[in-house]
PDB file of C-alpha atoms (C1' of nucleotides) in Angstrom:
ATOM      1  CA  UNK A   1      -2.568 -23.316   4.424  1.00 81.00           C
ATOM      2  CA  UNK A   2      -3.372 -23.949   1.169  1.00 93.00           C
ATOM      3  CA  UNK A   3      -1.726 -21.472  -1.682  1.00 97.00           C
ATOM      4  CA  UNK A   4      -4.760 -19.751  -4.142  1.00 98.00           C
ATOM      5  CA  UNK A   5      -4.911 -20.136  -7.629  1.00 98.00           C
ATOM      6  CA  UNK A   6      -3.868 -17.777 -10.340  1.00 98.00           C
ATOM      7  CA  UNK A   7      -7.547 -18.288 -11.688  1.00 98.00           C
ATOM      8  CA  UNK A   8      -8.458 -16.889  -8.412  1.00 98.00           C
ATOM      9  CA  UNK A   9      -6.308 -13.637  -9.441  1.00 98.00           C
ATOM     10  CA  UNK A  10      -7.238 -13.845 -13.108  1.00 98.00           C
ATOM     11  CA  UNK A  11     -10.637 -12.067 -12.197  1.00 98.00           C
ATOM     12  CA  UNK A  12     -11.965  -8.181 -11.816  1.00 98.00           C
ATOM     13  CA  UNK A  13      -9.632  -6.523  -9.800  1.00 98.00           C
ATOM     14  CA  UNK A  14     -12.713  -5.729  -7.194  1.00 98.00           C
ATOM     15  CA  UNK A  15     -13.966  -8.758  -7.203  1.00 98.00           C
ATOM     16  CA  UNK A  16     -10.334 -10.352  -5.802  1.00 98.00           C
ATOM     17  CA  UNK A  17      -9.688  -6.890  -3.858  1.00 98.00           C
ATOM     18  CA  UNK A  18     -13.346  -7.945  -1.902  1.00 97.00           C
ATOM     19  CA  UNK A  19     -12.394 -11.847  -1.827  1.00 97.00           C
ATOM     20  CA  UNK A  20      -9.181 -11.247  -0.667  1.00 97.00           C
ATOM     21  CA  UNK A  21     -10.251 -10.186   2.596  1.00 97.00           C
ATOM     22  CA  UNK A  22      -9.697 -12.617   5.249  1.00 96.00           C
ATOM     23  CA  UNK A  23      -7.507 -14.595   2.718  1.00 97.00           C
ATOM     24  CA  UNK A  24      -3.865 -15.252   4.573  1.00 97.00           C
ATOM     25  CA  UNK A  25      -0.398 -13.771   3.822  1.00 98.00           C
ATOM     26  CA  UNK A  26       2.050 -16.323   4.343  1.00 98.00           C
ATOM     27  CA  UNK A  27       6.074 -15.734   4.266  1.00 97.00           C
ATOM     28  CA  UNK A  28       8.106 -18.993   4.745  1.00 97.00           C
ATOM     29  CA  UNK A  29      11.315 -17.753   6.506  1.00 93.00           C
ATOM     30  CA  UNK A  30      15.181 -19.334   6.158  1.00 84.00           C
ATOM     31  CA  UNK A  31      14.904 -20.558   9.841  1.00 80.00           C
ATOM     32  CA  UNK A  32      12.283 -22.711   8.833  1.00 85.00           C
ATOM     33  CA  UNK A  33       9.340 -21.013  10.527  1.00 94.00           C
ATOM     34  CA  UNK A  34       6.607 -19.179   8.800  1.00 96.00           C
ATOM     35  CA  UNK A  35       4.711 -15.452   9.453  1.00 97.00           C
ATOM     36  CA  UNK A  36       1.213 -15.151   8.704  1.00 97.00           C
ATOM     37  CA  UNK A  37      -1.523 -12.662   8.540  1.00 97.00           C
ATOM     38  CA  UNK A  38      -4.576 -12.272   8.018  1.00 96.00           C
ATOM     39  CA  UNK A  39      -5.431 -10.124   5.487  1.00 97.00           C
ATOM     40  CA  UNK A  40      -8.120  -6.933   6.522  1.00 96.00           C
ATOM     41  CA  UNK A  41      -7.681  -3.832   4.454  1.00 97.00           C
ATOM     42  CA  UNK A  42      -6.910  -4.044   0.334  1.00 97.00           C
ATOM     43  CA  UNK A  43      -7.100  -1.378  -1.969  1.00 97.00           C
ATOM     44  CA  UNK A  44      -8.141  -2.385  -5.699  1.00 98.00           C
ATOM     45  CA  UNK A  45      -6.552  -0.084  -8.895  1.00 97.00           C
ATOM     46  CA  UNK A  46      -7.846  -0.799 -12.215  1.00 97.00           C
ATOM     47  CA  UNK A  47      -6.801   0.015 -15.820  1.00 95.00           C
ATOM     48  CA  UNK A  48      -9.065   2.424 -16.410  1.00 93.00           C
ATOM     49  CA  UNK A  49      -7.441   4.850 -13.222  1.00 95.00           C
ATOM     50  CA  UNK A  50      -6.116   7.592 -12.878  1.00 94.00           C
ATOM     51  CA  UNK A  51      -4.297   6.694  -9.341  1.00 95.00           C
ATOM     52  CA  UNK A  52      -2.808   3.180 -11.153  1.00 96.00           C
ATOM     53  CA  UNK A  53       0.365   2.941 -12.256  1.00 95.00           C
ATOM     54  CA  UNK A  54      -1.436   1.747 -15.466  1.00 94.00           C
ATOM     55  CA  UNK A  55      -2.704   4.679 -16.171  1.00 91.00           C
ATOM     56  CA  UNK A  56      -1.036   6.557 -19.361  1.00 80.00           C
ATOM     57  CA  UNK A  57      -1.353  10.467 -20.479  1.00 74.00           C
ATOM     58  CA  UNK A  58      -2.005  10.987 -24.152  1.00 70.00           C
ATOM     59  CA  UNK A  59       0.970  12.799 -25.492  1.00 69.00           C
ATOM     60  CA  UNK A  60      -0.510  16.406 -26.574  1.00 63.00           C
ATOM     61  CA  UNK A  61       1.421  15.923 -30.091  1.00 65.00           C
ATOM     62  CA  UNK A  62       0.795  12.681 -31.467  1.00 69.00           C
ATOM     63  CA  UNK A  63      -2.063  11.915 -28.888  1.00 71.00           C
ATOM     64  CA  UNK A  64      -0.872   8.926 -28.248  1.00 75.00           C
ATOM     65  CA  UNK A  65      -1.349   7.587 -25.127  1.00 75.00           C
ATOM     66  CA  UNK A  66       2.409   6.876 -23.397  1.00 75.00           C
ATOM     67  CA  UNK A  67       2.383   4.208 -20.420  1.00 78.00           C
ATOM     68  CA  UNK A  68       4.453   4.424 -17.064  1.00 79.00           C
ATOM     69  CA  UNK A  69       7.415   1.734 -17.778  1.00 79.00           C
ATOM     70  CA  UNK A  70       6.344   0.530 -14.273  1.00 83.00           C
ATOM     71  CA  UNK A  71       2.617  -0.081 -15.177  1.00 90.00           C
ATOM     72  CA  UNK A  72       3.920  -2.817 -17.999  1.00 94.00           C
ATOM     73  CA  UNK A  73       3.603  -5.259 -14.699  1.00 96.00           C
ATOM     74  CA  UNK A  74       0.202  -4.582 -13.862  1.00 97.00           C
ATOM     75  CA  UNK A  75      -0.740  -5.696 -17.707  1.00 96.00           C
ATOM     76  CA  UNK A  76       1.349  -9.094 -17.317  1.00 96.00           C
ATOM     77  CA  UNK A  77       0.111 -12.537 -16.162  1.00 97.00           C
ATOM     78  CA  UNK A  78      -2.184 -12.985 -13.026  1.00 98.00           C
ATOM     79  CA  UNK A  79      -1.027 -14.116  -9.275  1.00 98.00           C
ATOM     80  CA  UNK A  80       2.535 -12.079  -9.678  1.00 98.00           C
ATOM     81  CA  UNK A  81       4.116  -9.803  -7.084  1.00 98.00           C
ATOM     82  CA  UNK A  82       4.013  -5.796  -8.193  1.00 98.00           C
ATOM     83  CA  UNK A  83       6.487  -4.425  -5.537  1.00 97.00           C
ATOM     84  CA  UNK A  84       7.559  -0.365  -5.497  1.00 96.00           C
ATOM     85  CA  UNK A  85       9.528   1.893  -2.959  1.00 96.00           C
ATOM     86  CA  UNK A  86       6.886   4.746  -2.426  1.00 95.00           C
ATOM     87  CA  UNK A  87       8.488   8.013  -0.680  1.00 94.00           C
ATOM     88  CA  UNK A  88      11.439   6.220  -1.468  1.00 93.00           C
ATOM     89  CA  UNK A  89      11.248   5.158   1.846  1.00 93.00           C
ATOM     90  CA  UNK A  90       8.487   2.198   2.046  1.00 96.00           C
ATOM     91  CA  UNK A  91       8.118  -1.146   0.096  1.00 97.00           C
ATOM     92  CA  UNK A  92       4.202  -1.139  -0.817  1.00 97.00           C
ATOM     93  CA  UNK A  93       3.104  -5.097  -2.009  1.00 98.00           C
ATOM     94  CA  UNK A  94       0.197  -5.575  -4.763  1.00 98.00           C
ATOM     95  CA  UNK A  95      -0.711  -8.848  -7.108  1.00 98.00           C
ATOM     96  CA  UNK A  96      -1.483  -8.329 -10.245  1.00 98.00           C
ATOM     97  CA  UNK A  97      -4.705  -9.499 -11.270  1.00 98.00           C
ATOM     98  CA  UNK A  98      -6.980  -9.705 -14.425  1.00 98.00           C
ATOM     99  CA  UNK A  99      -6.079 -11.924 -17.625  1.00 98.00           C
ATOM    100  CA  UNK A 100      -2.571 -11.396 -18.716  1.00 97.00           C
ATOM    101  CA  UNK A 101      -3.043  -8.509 -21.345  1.00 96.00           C
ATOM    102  CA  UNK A 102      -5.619  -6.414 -19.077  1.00 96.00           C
ATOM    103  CA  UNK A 103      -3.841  -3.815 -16.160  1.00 97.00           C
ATOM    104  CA  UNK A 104      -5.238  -4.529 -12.898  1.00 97.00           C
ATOM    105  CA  UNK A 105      -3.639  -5.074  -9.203  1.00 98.00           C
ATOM    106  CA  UNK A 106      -4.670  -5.197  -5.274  1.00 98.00           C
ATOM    107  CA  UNK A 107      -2.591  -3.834  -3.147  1.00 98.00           C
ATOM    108  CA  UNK A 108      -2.524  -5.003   0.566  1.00 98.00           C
ATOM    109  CA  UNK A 109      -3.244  -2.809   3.121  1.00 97.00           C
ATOM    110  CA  UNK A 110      -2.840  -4.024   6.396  1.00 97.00           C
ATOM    111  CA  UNK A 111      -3.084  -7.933   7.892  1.00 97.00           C
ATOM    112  CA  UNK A 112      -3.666  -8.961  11.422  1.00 96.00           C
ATOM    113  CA  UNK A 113      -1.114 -10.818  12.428  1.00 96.00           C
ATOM    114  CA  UNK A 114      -1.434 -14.406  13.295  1.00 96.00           C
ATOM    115  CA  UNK A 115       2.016 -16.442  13.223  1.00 96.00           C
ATOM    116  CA  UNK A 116       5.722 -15.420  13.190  1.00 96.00           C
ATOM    117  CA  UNK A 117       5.074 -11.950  15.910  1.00 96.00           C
ATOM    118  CA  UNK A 118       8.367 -12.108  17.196  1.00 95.00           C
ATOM    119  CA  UNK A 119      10.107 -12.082  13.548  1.00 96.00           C
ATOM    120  CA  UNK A 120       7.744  -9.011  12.890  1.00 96.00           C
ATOM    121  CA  UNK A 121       8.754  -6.930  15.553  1.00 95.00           C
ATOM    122  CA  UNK A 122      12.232  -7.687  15.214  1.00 94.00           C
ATOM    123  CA  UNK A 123      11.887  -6.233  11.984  1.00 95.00           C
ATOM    124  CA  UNK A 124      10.056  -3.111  13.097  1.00 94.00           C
ATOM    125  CA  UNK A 125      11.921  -0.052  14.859  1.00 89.00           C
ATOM    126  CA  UNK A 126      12.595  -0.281  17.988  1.00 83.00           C
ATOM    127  CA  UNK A 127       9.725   1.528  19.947  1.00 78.00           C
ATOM    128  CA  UNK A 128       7.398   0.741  17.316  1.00 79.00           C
ATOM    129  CA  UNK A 129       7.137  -2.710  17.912  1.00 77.00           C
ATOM    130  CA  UNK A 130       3.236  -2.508  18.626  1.00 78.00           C
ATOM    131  CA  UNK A 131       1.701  -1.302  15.240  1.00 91.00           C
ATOM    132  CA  UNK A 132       3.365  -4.532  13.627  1.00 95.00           C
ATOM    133  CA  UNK A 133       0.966  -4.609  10.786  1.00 96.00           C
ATOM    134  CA  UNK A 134      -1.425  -2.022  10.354  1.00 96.00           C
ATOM    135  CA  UNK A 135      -0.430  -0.388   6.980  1.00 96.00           C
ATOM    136  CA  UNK A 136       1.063  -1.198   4.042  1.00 97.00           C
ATOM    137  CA  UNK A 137       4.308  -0.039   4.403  1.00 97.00           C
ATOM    138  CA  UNK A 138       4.350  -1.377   7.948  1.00 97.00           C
ATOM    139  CA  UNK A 139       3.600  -4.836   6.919  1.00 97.00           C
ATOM    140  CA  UNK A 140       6.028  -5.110   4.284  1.00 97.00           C
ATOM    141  CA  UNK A 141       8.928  -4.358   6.760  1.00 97.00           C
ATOM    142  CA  UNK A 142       7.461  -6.641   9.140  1.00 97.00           C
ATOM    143  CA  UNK A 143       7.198  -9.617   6.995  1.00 97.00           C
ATOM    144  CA  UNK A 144      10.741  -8.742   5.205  1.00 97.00           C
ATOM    145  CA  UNK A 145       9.358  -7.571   2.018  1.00 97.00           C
ATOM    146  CA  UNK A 146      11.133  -5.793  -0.439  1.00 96.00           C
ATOM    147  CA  UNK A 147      11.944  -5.416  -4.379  1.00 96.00           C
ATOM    148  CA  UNK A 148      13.777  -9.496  -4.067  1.00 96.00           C
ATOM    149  CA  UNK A 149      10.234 -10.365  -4.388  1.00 97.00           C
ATOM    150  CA  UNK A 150       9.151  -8.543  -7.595  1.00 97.00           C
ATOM    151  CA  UNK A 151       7.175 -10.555  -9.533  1.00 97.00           C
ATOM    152  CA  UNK A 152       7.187 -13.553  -7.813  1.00 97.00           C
ATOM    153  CA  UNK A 153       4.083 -15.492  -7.965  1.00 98.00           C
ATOM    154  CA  UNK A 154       2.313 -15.217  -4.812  1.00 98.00           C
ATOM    155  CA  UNK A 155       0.833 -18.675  -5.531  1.00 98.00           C
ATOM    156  CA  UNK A 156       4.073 -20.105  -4.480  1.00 97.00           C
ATOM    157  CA  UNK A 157       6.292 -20.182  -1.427  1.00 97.00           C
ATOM    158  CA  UNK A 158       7.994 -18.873  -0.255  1.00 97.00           C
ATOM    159  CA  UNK A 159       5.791 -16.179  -0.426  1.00 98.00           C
ATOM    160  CA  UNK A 160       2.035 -16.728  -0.883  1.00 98.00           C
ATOM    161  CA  UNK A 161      -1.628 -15.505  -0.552  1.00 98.00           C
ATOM    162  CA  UNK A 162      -3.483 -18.984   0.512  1.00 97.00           C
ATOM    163  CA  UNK A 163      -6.830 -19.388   2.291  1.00 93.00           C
ATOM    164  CA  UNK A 164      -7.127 -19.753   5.842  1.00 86.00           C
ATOM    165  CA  UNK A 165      -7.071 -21.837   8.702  1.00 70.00           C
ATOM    166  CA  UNK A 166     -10.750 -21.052   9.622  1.00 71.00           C
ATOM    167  CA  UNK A 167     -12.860 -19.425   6.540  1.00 64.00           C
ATOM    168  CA  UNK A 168     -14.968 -17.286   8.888  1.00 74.00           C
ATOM    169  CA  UNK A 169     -17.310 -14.877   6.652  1.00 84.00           C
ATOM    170  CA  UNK A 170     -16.038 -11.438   7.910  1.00 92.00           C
ATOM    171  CA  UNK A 171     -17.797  -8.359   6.987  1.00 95.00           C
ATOM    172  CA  UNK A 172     -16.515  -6.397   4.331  1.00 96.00           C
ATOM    173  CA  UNK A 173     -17.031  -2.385   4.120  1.00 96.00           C
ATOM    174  CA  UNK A 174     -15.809   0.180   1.617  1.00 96.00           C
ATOM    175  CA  UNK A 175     -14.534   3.807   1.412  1.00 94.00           C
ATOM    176  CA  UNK A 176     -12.618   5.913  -0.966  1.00 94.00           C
ATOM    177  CA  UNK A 177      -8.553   5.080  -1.194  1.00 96.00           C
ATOM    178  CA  UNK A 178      -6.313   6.194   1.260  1.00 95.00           C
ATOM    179  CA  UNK A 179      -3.166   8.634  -0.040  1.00 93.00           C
ATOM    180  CA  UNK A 180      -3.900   9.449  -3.143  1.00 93.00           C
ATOM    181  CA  UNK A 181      -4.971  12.600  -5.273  1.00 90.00           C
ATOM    182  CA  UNK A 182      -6.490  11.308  -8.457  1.00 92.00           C
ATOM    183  CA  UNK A 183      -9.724   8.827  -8.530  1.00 93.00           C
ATOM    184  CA  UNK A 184     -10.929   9.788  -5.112  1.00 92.00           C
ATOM    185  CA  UNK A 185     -14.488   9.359  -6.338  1.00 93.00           C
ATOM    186  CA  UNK A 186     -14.365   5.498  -6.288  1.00 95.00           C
ATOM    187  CA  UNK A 187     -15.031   3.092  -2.938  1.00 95.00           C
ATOM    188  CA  UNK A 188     -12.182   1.050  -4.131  1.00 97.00           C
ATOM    189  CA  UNK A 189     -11.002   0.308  -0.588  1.00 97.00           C
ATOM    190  CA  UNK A 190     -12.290  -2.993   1.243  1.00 97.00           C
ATOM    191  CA  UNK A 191     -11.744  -3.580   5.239  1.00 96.00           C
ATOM    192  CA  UNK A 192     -13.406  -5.306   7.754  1.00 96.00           C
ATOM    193  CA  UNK A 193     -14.766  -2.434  10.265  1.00 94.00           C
ATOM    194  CA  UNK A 194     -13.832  -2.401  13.771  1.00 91.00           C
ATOM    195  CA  UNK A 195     -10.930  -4.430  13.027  1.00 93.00           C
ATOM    196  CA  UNK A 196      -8.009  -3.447  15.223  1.00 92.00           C
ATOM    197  CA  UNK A 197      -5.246  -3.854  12.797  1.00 94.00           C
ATOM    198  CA  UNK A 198      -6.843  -1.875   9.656  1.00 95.00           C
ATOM    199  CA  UNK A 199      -4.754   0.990   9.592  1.00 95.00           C
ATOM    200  CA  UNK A 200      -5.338   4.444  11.260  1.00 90.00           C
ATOM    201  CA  UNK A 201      -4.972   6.351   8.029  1.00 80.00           C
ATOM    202  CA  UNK A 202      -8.272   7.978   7.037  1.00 74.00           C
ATOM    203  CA  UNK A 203      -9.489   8.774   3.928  1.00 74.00           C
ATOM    204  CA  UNK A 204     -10.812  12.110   2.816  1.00 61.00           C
ATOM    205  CA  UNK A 205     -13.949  13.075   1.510  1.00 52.00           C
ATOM    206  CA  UNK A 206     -14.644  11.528  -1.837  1.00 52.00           C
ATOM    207  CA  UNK A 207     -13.753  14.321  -4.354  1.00 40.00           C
ATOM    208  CA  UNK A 208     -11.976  16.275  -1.882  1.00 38.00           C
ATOM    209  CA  UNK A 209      -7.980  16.636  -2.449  1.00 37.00           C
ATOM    210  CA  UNK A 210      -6.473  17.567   0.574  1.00 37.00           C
ATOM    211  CA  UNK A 211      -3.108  19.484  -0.204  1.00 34.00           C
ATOM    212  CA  UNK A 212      -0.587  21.445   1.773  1.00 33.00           C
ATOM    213  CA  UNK A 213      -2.023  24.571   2.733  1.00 35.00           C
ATOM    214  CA  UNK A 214      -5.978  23.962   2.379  1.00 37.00           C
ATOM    215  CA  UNK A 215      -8.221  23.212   4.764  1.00 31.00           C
TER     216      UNK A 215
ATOM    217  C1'  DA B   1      -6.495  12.823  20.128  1.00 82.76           C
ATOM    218  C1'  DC B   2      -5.054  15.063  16.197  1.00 82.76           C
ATOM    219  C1'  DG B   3      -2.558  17.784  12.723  1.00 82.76           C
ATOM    220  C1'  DA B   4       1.521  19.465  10.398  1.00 82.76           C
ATOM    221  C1'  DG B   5       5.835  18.610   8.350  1.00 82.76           C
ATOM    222  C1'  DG B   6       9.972  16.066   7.080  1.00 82.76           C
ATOM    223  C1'  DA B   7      12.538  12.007   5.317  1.00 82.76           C
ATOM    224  C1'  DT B   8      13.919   9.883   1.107  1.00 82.76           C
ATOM    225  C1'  DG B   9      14.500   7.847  -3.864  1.00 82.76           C
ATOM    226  C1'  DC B  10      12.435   6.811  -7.985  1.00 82.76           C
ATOM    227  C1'  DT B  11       9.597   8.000 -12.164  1.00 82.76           C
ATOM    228  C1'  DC B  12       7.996  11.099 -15.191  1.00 82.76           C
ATOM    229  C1'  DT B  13       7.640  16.087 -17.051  1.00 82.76           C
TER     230       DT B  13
ATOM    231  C1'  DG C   1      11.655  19.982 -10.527  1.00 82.76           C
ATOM    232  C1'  DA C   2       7.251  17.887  -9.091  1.00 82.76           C
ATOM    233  C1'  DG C   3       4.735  14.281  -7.229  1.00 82.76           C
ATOM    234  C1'  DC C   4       4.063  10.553  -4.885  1.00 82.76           C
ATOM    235  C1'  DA C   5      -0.937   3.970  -3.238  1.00 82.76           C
ATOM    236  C1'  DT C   6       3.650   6.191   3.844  1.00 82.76           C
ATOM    237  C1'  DC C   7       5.231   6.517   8.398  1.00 82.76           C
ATOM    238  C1'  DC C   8       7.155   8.840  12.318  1.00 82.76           C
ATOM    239  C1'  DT C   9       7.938  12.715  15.427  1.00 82.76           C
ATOM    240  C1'  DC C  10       6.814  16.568  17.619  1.00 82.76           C
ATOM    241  C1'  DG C  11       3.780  20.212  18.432  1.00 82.76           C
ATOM    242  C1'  DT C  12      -0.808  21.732  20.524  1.00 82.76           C
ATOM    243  C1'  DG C  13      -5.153  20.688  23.213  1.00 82.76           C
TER     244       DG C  13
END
DNA sequence: ACGAGGATGCTCT
DNA sequence: GAGCATCCTCGTG
């Protein structure tokens, strides 16, 4: 299982949000075992965004543009970890990607996993020890992911994004991102269709914001 | 099968 | 105080 480059991260953001699928996620445990999946659902977010954390509103004043203290990551070198409680409640895993000094990061979606089950449910809830993987707040509990990781270069055990053990060529479709309110127009989302652990969420019509209340 | 609503904490206004 | 790159539970069919 052998670890990818940060080359392969210093790229477009779609082009590595498109190559990463099928690509492994591999977490080397204390016990001296390993969990791995197999990467099928990634969502790219660029610089120019306005659902990244890159993205900055221009002050009405000075109009300058301020940046989210967060998004200073997703400008920084290639390959790293970009790791944030969303709801407060889940632990949602990206790598950065572009040339250090350009915002761009992948985050991953859902894997199908391959190696380390029983770890992975034992870190699910109890009575929801089916749906191990299929989301990205899902697979972060499952694998043990959380803010220890942030920035760590996920070129690099013991937490890393390396090829597989068979390159198969699996399809690749797109849609519009899942969960957010702001860039809806873009098929920034990659999955492989009729996979079984992409995850159930559906996105909504591109251009269509569904709130509380409508629709 | 599907939809609505709540939990929960951090960042930014 | 609002707004989340989510998931789970509990309604209704």
């Amino acid at each position: 299982m052998k670890p990818l480059t940060t080359e392969f991260f210093s790229r477009p953001t779609l082009v590595v949000a498109e190559e990463l699928i099928g690509k492994a996620l591999v977490r080397e445990i204390d016990a001296g075992g390993r969990l791995v999946g197999r990467i099928v659902e990634t969502e790219a977010y660029l610089e120019d965004d306005p659902a990244s954390h890159a993205w900055g509103v221009r002050d009405k004043s000075t109009g300058e543009v301020q940046r989210r203290r967060r998004g200073a990551i997703l400008f920084g070198p290639p390959g790293r970890a970009y790791i944030y409680l969303n709801y407060g409640v889940y632990w949602l895993l990206n790598v950065v990607t572009e040339p250090e000094g350009e915002a761009g990061a992948v985050l991953i979606r859902a894997v199908e996993p391959l190696e380390g089950l029983r770890f992975m449910r034992d870190h699910r809830p109890e009575g929801k020890r089916r749906d191990l993987t299929n989301g990205p707040g899902k697979l972060t509990q499952a694998f043990d992911i959380d803010d220890r990781f942030q920035l760590h270069l996920l070129t690099e055990p013991p937490l890393f994004l390396g090829e597989p053990v068979q390159d198969e060529d699996l399809p690749v479709a797109t849609s519009s991102r899942i969960g957010i309110s702001k860039g809806r127009e873009h098929s920034w989302r990659f999955f492989v269709p009729g996979n079984d652990w992409v995850s159930p969420s559906k996105p909504g019509r591109p251009g269509r914001v569904r709130r509380k209340g409508e629709g």
